[in-house]
Structure formats: structure tokens, C-alpha cells
Short mmCIF file of C-alpha atoms in Angstrom, two decimals:
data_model
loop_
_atom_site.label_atom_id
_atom_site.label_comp_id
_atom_site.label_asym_id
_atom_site.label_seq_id
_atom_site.Cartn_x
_atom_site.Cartn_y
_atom_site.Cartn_z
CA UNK F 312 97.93 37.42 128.25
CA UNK F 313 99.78 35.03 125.64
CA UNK F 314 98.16 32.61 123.58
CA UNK F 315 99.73 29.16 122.27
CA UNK F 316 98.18 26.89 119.98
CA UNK F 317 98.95 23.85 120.94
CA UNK F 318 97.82 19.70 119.19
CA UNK F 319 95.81 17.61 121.10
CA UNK F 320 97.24 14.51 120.68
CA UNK F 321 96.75 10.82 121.48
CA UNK F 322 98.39 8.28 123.72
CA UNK F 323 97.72 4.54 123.71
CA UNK F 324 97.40 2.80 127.16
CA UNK F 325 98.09 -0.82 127.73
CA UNK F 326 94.57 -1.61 126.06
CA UNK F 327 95.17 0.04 123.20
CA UNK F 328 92.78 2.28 123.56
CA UNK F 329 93.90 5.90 122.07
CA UNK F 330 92.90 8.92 124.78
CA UNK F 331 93.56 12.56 124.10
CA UNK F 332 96.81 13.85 125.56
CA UNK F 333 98.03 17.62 126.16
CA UNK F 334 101.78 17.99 126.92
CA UNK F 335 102.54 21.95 128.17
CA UNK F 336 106.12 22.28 128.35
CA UNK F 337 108.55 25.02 128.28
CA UNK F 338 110.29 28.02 129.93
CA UNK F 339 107.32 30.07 129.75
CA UNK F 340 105.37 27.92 132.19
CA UNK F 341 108.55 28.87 134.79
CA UNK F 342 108.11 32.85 133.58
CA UNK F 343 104.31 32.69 134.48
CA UNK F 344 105.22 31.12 137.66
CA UNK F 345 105.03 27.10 137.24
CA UNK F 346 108.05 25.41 139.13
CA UNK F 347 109.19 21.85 138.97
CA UNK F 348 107.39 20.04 141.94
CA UNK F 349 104.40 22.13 141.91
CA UNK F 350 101.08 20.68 142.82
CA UNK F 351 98.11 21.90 140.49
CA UNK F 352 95.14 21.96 140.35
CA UNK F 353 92.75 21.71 136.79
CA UNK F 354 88.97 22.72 137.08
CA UNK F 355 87.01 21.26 134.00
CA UNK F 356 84.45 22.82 131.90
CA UNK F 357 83.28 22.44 128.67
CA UNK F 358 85.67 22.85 126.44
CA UNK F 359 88.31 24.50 128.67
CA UNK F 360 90.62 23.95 131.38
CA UNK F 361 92.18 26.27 133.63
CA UNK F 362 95.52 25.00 135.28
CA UNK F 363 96.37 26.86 138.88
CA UNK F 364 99.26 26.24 141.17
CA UNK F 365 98.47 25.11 144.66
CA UNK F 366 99.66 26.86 147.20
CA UNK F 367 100.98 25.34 150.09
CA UNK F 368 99.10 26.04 153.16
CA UNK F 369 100.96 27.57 156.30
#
């Protein structure tokens, strides 16, 4: 498995209020198996987040 360390960074809405943002981008999201279109699904817990593609049901 691959690590990345990546920024948490910080986006504005329209009430200026700053939230934290996470932007994953890249070819090695396609190489693990991400495509463009691809629902997913995030399950929370403290302090992590693990991303999983849905599959689509048959």
C-alpha cells in the first residue's frame, strides 16, 4: 500500500465561513481503480476516512 501526504486545506463558502477541504487528484486514483463517473462512498471515523467505489448493482 502507498502512502501520500497530502494538506488539508480550507475553502470559504458564500458566508465566509472557512471549512476544511481535501482535493485527491491524480493518475494514481485511475491505477488503484477510481474512474471518472464513479459513485463513492466515504465511511467516517475519527480521524480517518476510507473512500470505496460503489459498485453498480446488477
Amino acid at each position: 500500500m502507498n502512502k501520500r501526504i497530502l494538506t488539508v486545506s480550507f475553502y470559504s463558502n458564500y458566508n465566509c465561513k472557512e471549512t476544511p477541504f481535501i482535493r485527491l487528484q491524480g493518475k494514481w486514483l485511475e491505477d488503484i481503480g477510481f474512474r471518472i463517473g464513479d459513485k463513492i462512498e466515504v465511511q467516517e471515523q475519527p480521524e480517518e476516512l476510507v473512500i470505496k467505489i460503489v459498485k453498480a448493482k446488477k
